[in-house]
Amino acid sequence: MLLTVAANGPAPAPVDGVTARHLLIGAAATGQTGYDAAFPDPDGRAAARYGLPDGGRIMVRPDGYVAAIAPLDDDAPLRAYQALLRCR
């Protein structure tokens, strides 16, 4: 699962090529093209809880552990983690 936390602005486009459910959390999160679901967070609690005051992306493994954290404008950590999974 890939959580996109859009804390202080409009939601970015989902990350292309990353095989995961794309969930959007944001102040005015509404259904946006490319996301599987959107959750409103008008008070910014999700961003604060994850330590992402400017937003970011969090890849969560199926067992609930965080696999990777990336800023909104750099998806390299997410792609690197997914590449590790392909090596197995």
Coordinates of N, CA and C in Angstrom, one line a residue:
M1 N 0.8 -1.2 0.0 CA 0.0 0.0 0.0 C 0.9 1.2 0.0
L2 N 0.5 2.2 -0.7 CA 1.3 3.5 -0.8 C 0.4 4.6 -0.4
L3 N 0.7 5.2 0.7 CA -0.1 6.4 1.2 C 0.6 7.6 0.7
T4 N -0.2 8.5 0.2 CA 0.3 9.9 -0.2 C -0.3 10.8 0.7
V5 N 0.5 11.5 1.5 CA 0.0 12.5 2.5 C 0.2 13.9 1.9
A6 N -0.8 14.5 1.4 CA -0.7 15.9 0.8 C -1.1 16.9 1.9
A7 N -0.1 17.3 2.6 CA -0.3 18.1 3.8 C -0.7 19.6 3.6
N8 N 0.1 20.2 2.7 CA 0.0 21.7 2.6 C -0.3 22.2 1.1
G9 N -1.0 21.4 0.4 CA -1.3 21.8 -1.0 C -2.0 20.8 -1.7
P10 N -2.1 21.0 -3.0 CA -2.9 20.0 -3.9 C -2.2 18.7 -3.9
A11 N -2.9 17.6 -4.2 CA -2.4 16.3 -4.2 C -1.6 16.1 -5.5
P12 N -0.4 15.5 -5.4 CA 0.3 15.2 -6.6 C -0.3 14.0 -7.3
A13 N 0.1 13.7 -8.5 CA -0.3 12.6 -9.3 C 0.2 11.3 -8.6
P14 N -0.5 10.2 -8.7 CA 0.1 9.0 -8.1 C 1.4 8.6 -8.8
V15 N 2.2 7.8 -8.1 CA 3.5 7.3 -8.7 C 3.2 6.2 -9.7
D16 N 3.7 6.5 -10.9 CA 3.5 5.5 -12.0 C 4.5 4.4 -11.8
G17 N 4.1 3.2 -12.1 CA 5.0 2.0 -12.1 C 5.3 1.4 -10.8
V18 N 4.6 1.9 -9.7 CA 4.8 1.3 -8.4 C 3.5 0.4 -8.2
T19 N 3.7 -0.9 -8.0 CA 2.6 -1.8 -7.9 C 2.2 -1.7 -6.4
A20 N 1.1 -1.0 -6.1 CA 0.6 -0.9 -4.8 C -0.8 -0.2 -4.9
R21 N -1.6 -0.3 -3.8 CA -2.8 0.4 -3.7 C -2.4 1.9 -3.4
H22 N -2.9 2.8 -4.1 CA -2.6 4.2 -3.9 C -3.7 4.9 -3.1
L23 N -3.4 5.3 -1.9 CA -4.3 6.0 -1.0 C -3.9 7.4 -0.8
L24 N -4.8 8.3 -0.9 CA -4.5 9.8 -0.8 C -5.1 10.2 0.6
I25 N -4.3 11.0 1.3 CA -4.8 11.6 2.6 C -4.5 13.1 2.4
G26 N -5.5 13.9 2.6 CA -5.2 15.3 2.4 C -6.3 16.2 3.0
A27 N -6.0 17.5 3.0 CA -7.0 18.4 3.6 C -8.3 18.4 2.9
A28 N -8.3 18.3 1.6 CA -9.5 18.3 0.9 C -9.6 17.1 -0.1
A29 N -9.2 15.9 0.5 CA -9.0 14.7 -0.3 C -10.4 14.3 -0.9
T30 N -10.5 14.3 -2.1 CA -11.7 13.8 -2.8 C -11.2 12.8 -3.9
G31 N -12.1 12.1 -4.5 CA -11.7 11.2 -5.5 C -10.8 11.8 -6.5
Q32 N -9.6 11.4 -6.7 CA -8.7 11.9 -7.7 C -8.3 10.8 -8.6
T33 N -8.2 11.1 -9.9 CA -7.8 10.1 -10.9 C -6.5 9.4 -10.5
G34 N -6.5 8.1 -10.6 CA -5.3 7.3 -10.3 C -5.2 6.8 -8.9
Y35 N -5.9 7.4 -7.9 CA -5.9 6.9 -6.6 C -7.0 5.9 -6.3
D36 N -6.7 4.9 -5.5 CA -7.8 3.9 -5.2 C -8.8 4.4 -4.2
A37 N -8.4 5.3 -3.3 CA -9.3 5.8 -2.3 C -8.7 7.1 -1.8
A38 N -9.5 8.0 -1.3 CA -9.1 9.3 -0.7 C -9.7 9.5 0.6
F39 N -9.0 10.0 1.6 CA -9.4 10.2 2.9 C -9.2 11.6 3.3
P40 N -10.2 12.4 3.8 CA -10.0 13.7 4.2 C -9.3 13.8 5.6
D41 N -8.4 14.8 5.7 CA -7.6 15.0 6.9 C -7.5 16.5 7.1
P42 N -8.6 17.2 7.3 CA -8.5 18.7 7.3 C -7.7 19.3 8.4
D43 N -7.4 18.6 9.5 CA -6.6 19.1 10.6 C -5.1 18.8 10.4
G44 N -4.8 18.0 9.4 CA -3.4 17.6 9.2 C -2.9 16.6 10.2
R45 N -3.7 15.8 10.8 CA -3.3 14.9 11.8 C -2.4 13.7 11.3
A46 N -2.8 13.3 10.1 CA -2.0 12.2 9.5 C -0.6 12.7 9.2
A47 N -0.5 13.8 8.6 CA 0.9 14.4 8.3 C 1.7 14.5 9.6
A48 N 1.1 15.0 10.7 CA 1.8 15.2 11.9 C 2.2 13.8 12.5
R49 N 1.3 12.9 12.5 CA 1.5 11.5 13.0 C 2.7 10.8 12.3
Y50 N 2.8 11.0 11.0 CA 3.9 10.4 10.3 C 5.1 11.3 10.2
G51 N 5.1 12.4 10.8 CA 6.2 13.3 10.8 C 6.5 13.9 9.5
L52 N 5.5 14.2 8.7 CA 5.6 14.8 7.4 C 4.9 16.1 7.3
P53 N 5.5 17.2 7.9 CA 4.8 18.5 7.9 C 4.5 19.0 6.5
D54 N 5.4 18.7 5.5 CA 5.2 19.1 4.2 C 4.6 18.1 3.2
G55 N 4.1 17.0 3.8 CA 3.6 15.9 3.1 C 4.7 14.9 2.6
G56 N 4.2 13.8 2.1 CA 5.2 12.8 1.6 C 4.5 11.5 1.2
R57 N 5.2 10.5 0.9 CA 4.6 9.2 0.5 C 5.2 8.2 1.4
I58 N 4.4 7.3 1.8 CA 4.8 6.2 2.7 C 4.4 4.9 2.1
M59 N 5.3 4.0 1.9 CA 5.0 2.7 1.4 C 4.9 1.7 2.6
V60 N 3.8 1.1 2.7 CA 3.5 0.2 3.9 C 3.4 -1.3 3.4
R61 N 4.2 -2.1 4.0 CA 4.2 -3.5 3.7 C 2.9 -4.2 4.1
P62 N 2.6 -5.3 3.6 CA 1.3 -6.0 4.0 C 1.2 -6.3 5.5
D63 N 2.4 -6.5 6.1 CA 2.3 -6.8 7.6 C 2.3 -5.5 8.4
G64 N 2.1 -4.3 7.8 CA 1.9 -3.1 8.5 C 3.2 -2.3 8.8
Y65 N 4.3 -2.8 8.5 CA 5.6 -2.1 8.7 C 5.8 -1.1 7.5
V66 N 6.5 0.0 7.9 CA 6.8 1.0 6.9 C 8.0 0.5 6.1
A67 N 7.9 0.4 4.7 CA 8.9 -0.1 3.9 C 9.8 1.1 3.4
A68 N 9.2 2.2 3.1 CA 9.9 3.4 2.5 C 9.1 4.6 2.8
I69 N 9.9 5.7 2.9 CA 9.3 7.1 3.0 C 10.0 7.9 2.0
A70 N 9.2 8.7 1.3 CA 9.8 9.6 0.3 C 9.0 10.9 0.3
P71 N 9.7 12.0 -0.1 CA 9.1 13.3 -0.3 C 8.1 13.2 -1.5
L72 N 7.2 14.2 -1.6 CA 6.2 14.2 -2.7 C 6.9 14.3 -4.1
D73 N 8.1 14.9 -4.1 CA 8.7 15.2 -5.4 C 9.8 14.2 -5.8
D74 N 10.0 13.1 -5.0 CA 11.0 12.2 -5.3 C 10.6 10.8 -5.0
D75 N 10.2 10.0 -6.0 CA 9.7 8.7 -5.8 C 10.8 7.6 -5.9
A76 N 12.1 8.0 -6.0 CA 13.2 7.0 -6.1 C 13.2 6.0 -4.9
P77 N 13.0 6.4 -3.7 CA 13.0 5.4 -2.6 C 11.9 4.4 -2.7
L78 N 10.8 4.8 -3.3 CA 9.7 3.8 -3.5 C 10.0 2.8 -4.6
R79 N 10.6 3.3 -5.7 CA 11.0 2.5 -6.8 C 12.2 1.5 -6.4
A80 N 13.1 2.0 -5.5 CA 14.2 1.2 -5.0 C 13.7 0.0 -4.2
Y81 N 12.7 0.3 -3.3 CA 12.2 -0.8 -2.5 C 11.5 -1.8 -3.4
Q82 N 10.7 -1.3 -4.4 CA 10.0 -2.3 -5.2 C 11.0 -3.1 -6.0
A83 N 12.1 -2.5 -6.4 CA 13.2 -3.2 -7.2 C 13.7 -4.4 -6.3
L84 N 13.9 -4.1 -5.0 CA 14.3 -5.1 -4.1 C 13.4 -6.3 -4.1
L85 N 12.1 -6.1 -4.1 CA 11.1 -7.2 -4.1 C 11.3 -8.0 -5.4
R86 N 11.6 -7.4 -6.5 CA 11.7 -8.2 -7.8 C 13.0 -9.1 -7.8
C87 N 13.9 -8.8 -6.9 CA 15.2 -9.6 -6.9 C 15.0 -11.0 -6.2
R88 N 13.9 -11.1 -5.5 CA 13.7 -12.4 -4.8 C 13.2 -13.5 -5.6

